[in-house]
Amino acid sequence: MRITPQTKKISLLSFPRDLMVDIPGYGWARINAANVYGDLYPNLGGGRTLATQTVSNLIGQPIDYTVLVDFAGFIDVIDALGGVPVDVPKELYDAQFPTMDYKYREAYFPVGTMIMNGDTALMYSRIRHPDNDFERTTRQQSVIIGIGKRLMADGHIETLDNAAKITDALIGHAQTDMPRDKIIALAWLMHDMDTTQVSKFTFRDIYYGTGNDRYAMYAVDGAIDRMVTQWLAQ
């Protein structure tokens, strides 16, 4: 996420989880493994640190702050806001959606704007069997935008005091290296931004592996640099 407080612009950039990248100190692996390997091998600096370094190297840009949210925290954040509005552009159905207790359930999302509670928003963010991981990342971005809409629509950050209160309510659900005063200041600076102007980018210019790892994704030469240039221009 790239935030420009002066112009009140936000630009999101997402990568598919199976994208093969160079993880510092480990070697080539899927991008979503960086957090795991960082925790598994202490000499690599910890999960959040290694994931940050991996993405920073990939895009060739420094990352100022990171936020790490697990499934439970994701649910709690959205429920704390009373649910979030999410636009569903196409019908989605999965007869065997995997649940967190390693079972399955039916998942269905009709076209339209829904107010999703934490459980529903998590399902919408994770579902991918009806299409693919590229579409899933766009759904995740839509949920993030929905959180922003809820914060502004309900007046959570109309005053600096409210910004501090909502920050304190949500900060316990995530790990972040952004100081509390910085979070409050940023929330206040962005309190009247237009969420319809958020720019969204999902990296799709890939080719697949072969043999025993045919689901691994490799970036087409120069494609990441081109997308990062577009992302930074917004």
PDB file of C-alpha atoms in Angstrom:
ATOM      1  CA  MET A   1       0.000   0.000   0.000  1.00  0.00           C
ATOM      2  CA  ARG A   2       1.388   3.386  -1.037  1.00  0.00           C
ATOM      3  CA  ILE A   3      -0.136   6.339   0.807  1.00  0.00           C
ATOM      4  CA  THR A   4       0.407   9.971  -0.176  1.00  0.00           C
ATOM      5  CA  PRO A   5      -1.129  12.133   2.577  1.00  0.00           C
ATOM      6  CA  GLN A   6      -0.529  15.395   0.693  1.00  0.00           C
ATOM      7  CA  THR A   7      -2.799  14.330  -2.178  1.00  0.00           C
ATOM      8  CA  LYS A   8      -4.903  11.853  -0.122  1.00  0.00           C
ATOM      9  CA  LYS A   9      -4.188   9.070  -2.580  1.00  0.00           C
ATOM     10  CA  ILE A  10      -3.796   5.360  -1.900  1.00  0.00           C
ATOM     11  CA  SER A  11      -2.462   2.784  -4.341  1.00  0.00           C
ATOM     12  CA  LEU A  12      -2.571  -0.972  -3.683  1.00  0.00           C
ATOM     13  CA  LEU A  13      -0.238  -3.549  -5.229  1.00  0.00           C
ATOM     14  CA  SER A  14      -0.747  -7.301  -4.785  1.00  0.00           C
ATOM     15  CA  PHE A  15       1.297 -10.330  -5.789  1.00  0.00           C
ATOM     16  CA  PRO A  16      -0.019 -13.911  -6.134  1.00  0.00           C
ATOM     17  CA  ARG A  17       1.046 -16.244  -3.342  1.00  0.00           C
ATOM     18  CA  ASP A  18       2.707 -18.755  -5.701  1.00  0.00           C
ATOM     19  CA  LEU A  19       5.051 -16.193  -7.274  1.00  0.00           C
ATOM     20  CA  MET A  20       8.635 -17.430  -7.090  1.00  0.00           C
ATOM     21  CA  VAL A  21      11.009 -14.848  -5.608  1.00  0.00           C
ATOM     22  CA  ASP A  22      14.478 -14.657  -4.101  1.00  0.00           C
ATOM     23  CA  ILE A  23      14.075 -14.763  -0.297  1.00  0.00           C
ATOM     24  CA  PRO A  24      17.151 -13.159   1.344  1.00  0.00           C
ATOM     25  CA  GLY A  25      19.293 -15.731   3.130  1.00  0.00           C
ATOM     26  CA  TYR A  26      17.182 -18.634   1.903  1.00  0.00           C
ATOM     27  CA  GLY A  27      16.951 -18.652  -1.887  1.00  0.00           C
ATOM     28  CA  TRP A  28      14.173 -19.037  -4.427  1.00  0.00           C
ATOM     29  CA  ALA A  29      10.748 -19.988  -3.072  1.00  0.00           C
ATOM     30  CA  ARG A  30       7.134 -18.857  -3.153  1.00  0.00           C
ATOM     31  CA  ILE A  31       6.597 -15.328  -1.878  1.00  0.00           C
ATOM     32  CA  ASN A  32       4.170 -16.472   0.817  1.00  0.00           C
ATOM     33  CA  ALA A  33       6.908 -18.671   2.325  1.00  0.00           C
ATOM     34  CA  ALA A  34       9.037 -15.702   3.408  1.00  0.00           C
ATOM     35  CA  ASN A  35       7.016 -15.107   6.570  1.00  0.00           C
ATOM     36  CA  VAL A  36       7.113 -18.808   7.462  1.00  0.00           C
ATOM     37  CA  TYR A  37      10.845 -19.236   6.856  1.00  0.00           C
ATOM     38  CA  GLY A  38      11.628 -16.090   8.817  1.00  0.00           C
ATOM     39  CA  ASP A  39       9.916 -17.576  11.869  1.00  0.00           C
ATOM     40  CA  LEU A  40      11.265 -21.077  11.234  1.00  0.00           C
ATOM     41  CA  TYR A  41      14.909 -19.992  10.937  1.00  0.00           C
ATOM     42  CA  PRO A  42      15.727 -17.317  13.572  1.00  0.00           C
ATOM     43  CA  ASN A  43      18.950 -16.352  11.801  1.00  0.00           C
ATOM     44  CA  LEU A  44      16.828 -14.933   8.949  1.00  0.00           C
ATOM     45  CA  GLY A  45      15.427 -12.232  11.236  1.00  0.00           C
ATOM     46  CA  GLY A  46      11.823 -13.254  11.927  1.00  0.00           C
ATOM     47  CA  GLY A  47       8.807 -13.659   9.681  1.00  0.00           C
ATOM     48  CA  ARG A  48       7.633 -10.088   9.335  1.00  0.00           C
ATOM     49  CA  THR A  49      11.175  -8.788   8.826  1.00  0.00           C
ATOM     50  CA  LEU A  50      12.039 -11.381   6.187  1.00  0.00           C
ATOM     51  CA  ALA A  51       8.740 -10.885   4.346  1.00  0.00           C
ATOM     52  CA  THR A  52       9.362  -7.132   4.308  1.00  0.00           C
ATOM     53  CA  GLN A  53      12.902  -7.567   2.972  1.00  0.00           C
ATOM     54  CA  THR A  54      11.671 -10.005   0.328  1.00  0.00           C
ATOM     55  CA  VAL A  55       8.981  -7.678  -1.014  1.00  0.00           C
ATOM     56  CA  SER A  56      11.234  -4.627  -0.787  1.00  0.00           C
ATOM     57  CA  ASN A  57      13.894  -6.372  -2.892  1.00  0.00           C
ATOM     58  CA  LEU A  58      11.251  -7.570  -5.345  1.00  0.00           C
ATOM     59  CA  ILE A  59       9.844  -4.116  -6.058  1.00  0.00           C
ATOM     60  CA  GLY A  60      13.119  -2.227  -5.636  1.00  0.00           C
ATOM     61  CA  GLN A  61      11.585   0.188  -3.124  1.00  0.00           C
ATOM     62  CA  PRO A  62      11.960   0.700   0.631  1.00  0.00           C
ATOM     63  CA  ILE A  63       9.023  -0.326   2.817  1.00  0.00           C
ATOM     64  CA  ASP A  64       8.501   2.120   5.658  1.00  0.00           C
ATOM     65  CA  TYR A  65       6.102   0.128   7.815  1.00  0.00           C
ATOM     66  CA  THR A  66       4.464  -3.278   7.857  1.00  0.00           C
ATOM     67  CA  VAL A  67       1.282  -4.693   9.363  1.00  0.00           C
ATOM     68  CA  LEU A  68       0.770  -8.396  10.026  1.00  0.00           C
ATOM     69  CA  VAL A  69      -2.784  -9.616  10.659  1.00  0.00           C
ATOM     70  CA  ASP A  70      -3.795 -13.242  11.222  1.00  0.00           C
ATOM     71  CA  PHE A  71      -7.236 -14.685  10.443  1.00  0.00           C
ATOM     72  CA  ALA A  72      -8.573 -14.089  13.958  1.00  0.00           C
ATOM     73  CA  GLY A  73      -7.352 -10.498  13.942  1.00  0.00           C
ATOM     74  CA  PHE A  74      -8.871  -9.923  10.495  1.00  0.00           C
ATOM     75  CA  ILE A  75     -12.263 -11.107  11.758  1.00  0.00           C
ATOM     76  CA  ASP A  76     -12.042  -9.039  14.949  1.00  0.00           C
ATOM     77  CA  VAL A  77     -11.082  -5.832  13.125  1.00  0.00           C
ATOM     78  CA  ILE A  78     -14.078  -6.050  10.791  1.00  0.00           C
ATOM     79  CA  ASP A  79     -16.502  -7.051  13.543  1.00  0.00           C
ATOM     80  CA  ALA A  80     -15.226  -4.137  15.652  1.00  0.00           C
ATOM     81  CA  LEU A  81     -16.338  -1.843  12.823  1.00  0.00           C
ATOM     82  CA  GLY A  82     -19.780  -3.449  12.620  1.00  0.00           C
ATOM     83  CA  GLY A  83     -19.038  -5.124   9.278  1.00  0.00           C
ATOM     84  CA  VAL A  84     -17.798  -3.581   6.030  1.00  0.00           C
ATOM     85  CA  PRO A  85     -19.453  -2.847   2.664  1.00  0.00           C
ATOM     86  CA  VAL A  86     -17.968  -4.854  -0.217  1.00  0.00           C
ATOM     87  CA  ASP A  87     -18.969  -4.739  -3.886  1.00  0.00           C
ATOM     88  CA  VAL A  88     -19.256  -8.251  -5.361  1.00  0.00           C
ATOM     89  CA  PRO A  89     -18.913  -7.870  -9.171  1.00  0.00           C
ATOM     90  CA  LYS A  90     -19.650 -11.490 -10.093  1.00  0.00           C
ATOM     91  CA  GLU A  91     -21.395 -14.492  -8.564  1.00  0.00           C
ATOM     92  CA  LEU A  92     -19.117 -16.892  -6.653  1.00  0.00           C
ATOM     93  CA  TYR A  93     -19.887 -20.436  -5.518  1.00  0.00           C
ATOM     94  CA  ASP A  94     -17.659 -23.040  -3.887  1.00  0.00           C
ATOM     95  CA  ALA A  95     -19.204 -26.315  -2.727  1.00  0.00           C
ATOM     96  CA  GLN A  96     -16.124 -27.165  -0.643  1.00  0.00           C
ATOM     97  CA  PHE A  97     -14.639 -24.032   0.852  1.00  0.00           C
ATOM     98  CA  PRO A  98     -11.868 -24.999   3.363  1.00  0.00           C
ATOM     99  CA  THR A  99     -12.550 -23.737   6.887  1.00  0.00           C
ATOM    100  CA  MET A 100      -9.991 -22.920   9.580  1.00  0.00           C
ATOM    101  CA  ASP A 101     -10.813 -26.151  11.466  1.00  0.00           C
ATOM    102  CA  TYR A 102      -9.723 -28.199   8.405  1.00  0.00           C
ATOM    103  CA  LYS A 103     -13.276 -28.997   7.327  1.00  0.00           C
ATOM    104  CA  TYR A 104     -15.372 -27.790   4.399  1.00  0.00           C
ATOM    105  CA  ARG A 105     -18.484 -25.687   3.942  1.00  0.00           C
ATOM    106  CA  GLU A 106     -20.532 -24.227   1.114  1.00  0.00           C
ATOM    107  CA  ALA A 107     -19.694 -20.654   0.104  1.00  0.00           C
ATOM    108  CA  TYR A 108     -21.881 -18.412  -2.042  1.00  0.00           C
ATOM    109  CA  PHE A 109     -21.715 -14.710  -2.916  1.00  0.00           C
ATOM    110  CA  PRO A 110     -24.375 -13.109  -5.154  1.00  0.00           C
ATOM    111  CA  VAL A 111     -23.666 -10.029  -7.249  1.00  0.00           C
ATOM    112  CA  GLY A 112     -24.161  -6.731  -5.429  1.00  0.00           C
ATOM    113  CA  THR A 113     -22.986  -4.733  -2.428  1.00  0.00           C
ATOM    114  CA  MET A 114     -22.922  -6.709   0.801  1.00  0.00           C
ATOM    115  CA  ILE A 115     -22.279  -5.681   4.394  1.00  0.00           C
ATOM    116  CA  MET A 116     -19.892  -8.450   5.437  1.00  0.00           C
ATOM    117  CA  ASN A 117     -19.075  -9.405   8.998  1.00  0.00           C
ATOM    118  CA  GLY A 118     -15.600 -10.703   9.838  1.00  0.00           C
ATOM    119  CA  ASP A 119     -16.268 -14.359   8.993  1.00  0.00           C
ATOM    120  CA  THR A 120     -17.921 -13.533   5.674  1.00  0.00           C
ATOM    121  CA  ALA A 121     -15.225 -11.037   4.666  1.00  0.00           C
ATOM    122  CA  LEU A 122     -12.526 -13.601   5.441  1.00  0.00           C
ATOM    123  CA  MET A 123     -14.289 -16.178   3.288  1.00  0.00           C
ATOM    124  CA  TYR A 124     -14.612 -13.651   0.456  1.00  0.00           C
ATOM    125  CA  SER A 125     -10.924 -12.801   0.783  1.00  0.00           C
ATOM    126  CA  ARG A 126      -9.848 -16.455   0.685  1.00  0.00           C
ATOM    127  CA  ILE A 127     -12.196 -18.037  -1.884  1.00  0.00           C
ATOM    128  CA  ARG A 128     -10.399 -18.890  -5.137  1.00  0.00           C
ATOM    129  CA  HIS A 129     -11.704 -22.195  -6.518  1.00  0.00           C
ATOM    130  CA  PRO A 130     -14.369 -20.505  -8.723  1.00  0.00           C
ATOM    131  CA  ASP A 131     -11.658 -18.549 -10.585  1.00  0.00           C
ATOM    132  CA  ASN A 132      -8.004 -18.051  -9.564  1.00  0.00           C
ATOM    133  CA  ASP A 133      -5.547 -16.379  -7.209  1.00  0.00           C
ATOM    134  CA  PHE A 134      -5.375 -13.205  -9.323  1.00  0.00           C
ATOM    135  CA  GLU A 135      -9.081 -12.581  -8.794  1.00  0.00           C
ATOM    136  CA  ARG A 136      -8.709 -13.433  -5.128  1.00  0.00           C
ATOM    137  CA  THR A 137      -6.171 -10.646  -4.657  1.00  0.00           C
ATOM    138  CA  THR A 138      -8.606  -8.147  -6.190  1.00  0.00           C
ATOM    139  CA  ARG A 139     -11.230  -9.336  -3.705  1.00  0.00           C
ATOM    140  CA  GLN A 140      -8.794  -8.793  -0.848  1.00  0.00           C
ATOM    141  CA  GLN A 141      -8.211  -5.254  -2.084  1.00  0.00           C
ATOM    142  CA  SER A 142     -11.981  -4.669  -2.191  1.00  0.00           C
ATOM    143  CA  VAL A 143     -12.265  -5.697   1.461  1.00  0.00           C
ATOM    144  CA  ILE A 144      -9.460  -3.302   2.423  1.00  0.00           C
ATOM    145  CA  ILE A 145     -11.315  -0.501   0.627  1.00  0.00           C
ATOM    146  CA  GLY A 146     -14.510  -1.573   2.398  1.00  0.00           C
ATOM    147  CA  ILE A 147     -12.777  -1.078   5.754  1.00  0.00           C
ATOM    148  CA  GLY A 148     -11.849   2.439   4.672  1.00  0.00           C
ATOM    149  CA  LYS A 149     -15.429   3.147   3.592  1.00  0.00           C
ATOM    150  CA  ARG A 150     -16.775   2.007   6.943  1.00  0.00           C
ATOM    151  CA  LEU A 151     -14.292   4.122   8.872  1.00  0.00           C
ATOM    152  CA  MET A 152     -15.333   7.249   7.008  1.00  0.00           C
ATOM    153  CA  ALA A 153     -19.046   6.577   6.544  1.00  0.00           C
ATOM    154  CA  ASP A 154     -19.653   6.087  10.254  1.00  0.00           C
ATOM    155  CA  GLY A 155     -17.606   9.103  11.316  1.00  0.00           C
ATOM    156  CA  HIS A 156     -15.020   7.054  13.215  1.00  0.00           C
ATOM    157  CA  ILE A 157     -12.286   9.554  12.326  1.00  0.00           C
ATOM    158  CA  GLU A 158     -14.205  12.835  12.047  1.00  0.00           C
ATOM    159  CA  THR A 159     -12.200  14.188  14.975  1.00  0.00           C
ATOM    160  CA  LEU A 160      -8.640  13.599  16.114  1.00  0.00           C
ATOM    161  CA  ASP A 161      -9.962  12.101  19.355  1.00  0.00           C
ATOM    162  CA  ASN A 162     -12.061   9.581  17.418  1.00  0.00           C
ATOM    163  CA  ALA A 163      -9.051   8.700  15.272  1.00  0.00           C
ATOM    164  CA  ALA A 164      -7.099   7.901  18.439  1.00  0.00           C
ATOM    165  CA  LYS A 165      -9.940   5.792  19.865  1.00  0.00           C
ATOM    166  CA  ILE A 166     -10.451   3.692  16.730  1.00  0.00           C
ATOM    167  CA  THR A 167      -6.685   3.258  16.403  1.00  0.00           C
ATOM    168  CA  ASP A 168      -6.445   1.930  19.947  1.00  0.00           C
ATOM    169  CA  ALA A 169      -9.400  -0.403  19.335  1.00  0.00           C
ATOM    170  CA  LEU A 170      -7.838  -1.946  16.231  1.00  0.00           C
ATOM    171  CA  ILE A 171      -4.134  -1.950  17.029  1.00  0.00           C
ATOM    172  CA  GLY A 172      -4.403  -4.925  19.368  1.00  0.00           C
ATOM    173  CA  HIS A 173      -5.522  -7.095  16.454  1.00  0.00           C
ATOM    174  CA  ALA A 174      -2.349  -6.665  14.421  1.00  0.00           C
ATOM    175  CA  GLN A 175       1.436  -6.561  14.674  1.00  0.00           C
ATOM    176  CA  THR A 176       2.958  -3.405  13.249  1.00  0.00           C
ATOM    177  CA  ASP A 177       6.159  -1.383  13.480  1.00  0.00           C
ATOM    178  CA  MET A 178       4.314   1.882  12.810  1.00  0.00           C
ATOM    179  CA  PRO A 179       4.268   4.005  16.018  1.00  0.00           C
ATOM    180  CA  ARG A 180       0.863   4.803  17.531  1.00  0.00           C
ATOM    181  CA  ASP A 181       1.271   8.550  17.003  1.00  0.00           C
ATOM    182  CA  LYS A 182       2.105   7.969  13.338  1.00  0.00           C
ATOM    183  CA  ILE A 183      -1.012   5.810  12.889  1.00  0.00           C
ATOM    184  CA  ILE A 184      -3.238   8.458  14.468  1.00  0.00           C
ATOM    185  CA  ALA A 185      -1.672  11.261  12.436  1.00  0.00           C
ATOM    186  CA  LEU A 186      -2.047   9.305   9.189  1.00  0.00           C
ATOM    187  CA  ALA A 187      -5.664   8.387   9.969  1.00  0.00           C
ATOM    188  CA  TRP A 188      -6.449  12.032  10.655  1.00  0.00           C
ATOM    189  CA  LEU A 189      -4.727  13.281   7.494  1.00  0.00           C
ATOM    190  CA  MET A 190      -6.707  10.780   5.399  1.00  0.00           C
ATOM    191  CA  HIS A 191     -10.043  11.153   7.195  1.00  0.00           C
ATOM    192  CA  ASP A 192     -11.828  12.794   4.245  1.00  0.00           C
ATOM    193  CA  MET A 193     -10.220  10.927   1.355  1.00  0.00           C
ATOM    194  CA  ASP A 194     -12.346   9.577  -1.512  1.00  0.00           C
ATOM    195  CA  THR A 195     -12.231   5.761  -1.386  1.00  0.00           C
ATOM    196  CA  THR A 196     -13.489   5.545  -4.977  1.00  0.00           C
ATOM    197  CA  GLN A 197     -10.148   6.988  -6.095  1.00  0.00           C
ATOM    198  CA  VAL A 198      -8.013   4.173  -4.638  1.00  0.00           C
ATOM    199  CA  SER A 199      -5.809   2.656  -7.367  1.00  0.00           C
ATOM    200  CA  LYS A 200      -5.577  -1.147  -7.477  1.00  0.00           C
ATOM    201  CA  PHE A 201      -2.886  -3.250  -9.137  1.00  0.00           C
ATOM    202  CA  THR A 202      -2.599  -7.053  -9.217  1.00  0.00           C
ATOM    203  CA  PHE A 203       0.496  -8.594 -10.747  1.00  0.00           C
ATOM    204  CA  ARG A 204      -0.563 -11.096 -13.432  1.00  0.00           C
ATOM    205  CA  ASP A 205       2.274 -11.146 -16.000  1.00  0.00           C
ATOM    206  CA  ILE A 206       3.611 -14.605 -15.204  1.00  0.00           C
ATOM    207  CA  TYR A 207       4.358 -18.001 -16.670  1.00  0.00           C
ATOM    208  CA  TYR A 208       4.015 -21.343 -14.900  1.00  0.00           C
ATOM    209  CA  GLY A 209       6.636 -23.866 -13.915  1.00  0.00           C
ATOM    210  CA  THR A 210       6.846 -27.391 -15.218  1.00  0.00           C
ATOM    211  CA  GLY A 211       7.346 -30.905 -13.873  1.00  0.00           C
ATOM    212  CA  ASN A 212       6.832 -31.398 -10.165  1.00  0.00           C
ATOM    213  CA  ASP A 213       6.103 -27.723  -9.533  1.00  0.00           C
ATOM    214  CA  ARG A 214       3.843 -26.736 -12.404  1.00  0.00           C
ATOM    215  CA  TYR A 215       1.790 -24.387 -10.214  1.00  0.00           C
ATOM    216  CA  ALA A 216       4.771 -22.197  -9.369  1.00  0.00           C
ATOM    217  CA  MET A 217       4.574 -18.756 -10.991  1.00  0.00           C
ATOM    218  CA  TYR A 218       7.527 -16.919 -12.509  1.00  0.00           C
ATOM    219  CA  ALA A 219       7.490 -13.234 -13.449  1.00  0.00           C
ATOM    220  CA  VAL A 220       7.975 -12.376 -17.107  1.00  0.00           C
ATOM    221  CA  ASP A 221      11.247 -10.462 -17.540  1.00  0.00           C
ATOM    222  CA  GLY A 222      10.770  -6.770 -16.806  1.00  0.00           C
ATOM    223  CA  ALA A 223       7.101  -7.153 -15.876  1.00  0.00           C
ATOM    224  CA  ILE A 224       7.499  -6.354 -12.174  1.00  0.00           C
ATOM    225  CA  ASP A 225       9.477  -3.182 -12.934  1.00  0.00           C
ATOM    226  CA  ARG A 226       6.777  -2.048 -15.352  1.00  0.00           C
ATOM    227  CA  MET A 227       3.995  -2.593 -12.824  1.00  0.00           C
ATOM    228  CA  VAL A 228       5.914  -0.915  -9.995  1.00  0.00           C
ATOM    229  CA  THR A 229       6.445   2.105 -12.241  1.00  0.00           C
ATOM    230  CA  GLN A 230       2.672   2.314 -12.851  1.00  0.00           C
ATOM    231  CA  TRP A 231       1.969   1.831  -9.135  1.00  0.00           C
ATOM    232  CA  LEU A 232       4.375   4.611  -8.124  1.00  0.00           C
ATOM    233  CA  ALA A 233       2.847   6.964 -10.699  1.00  0.00           C
ATOM    234  CA  GLN A 234      -0.565   6.878  -9.021  1.00  0.00           C
TER     235      GLN A 234
END
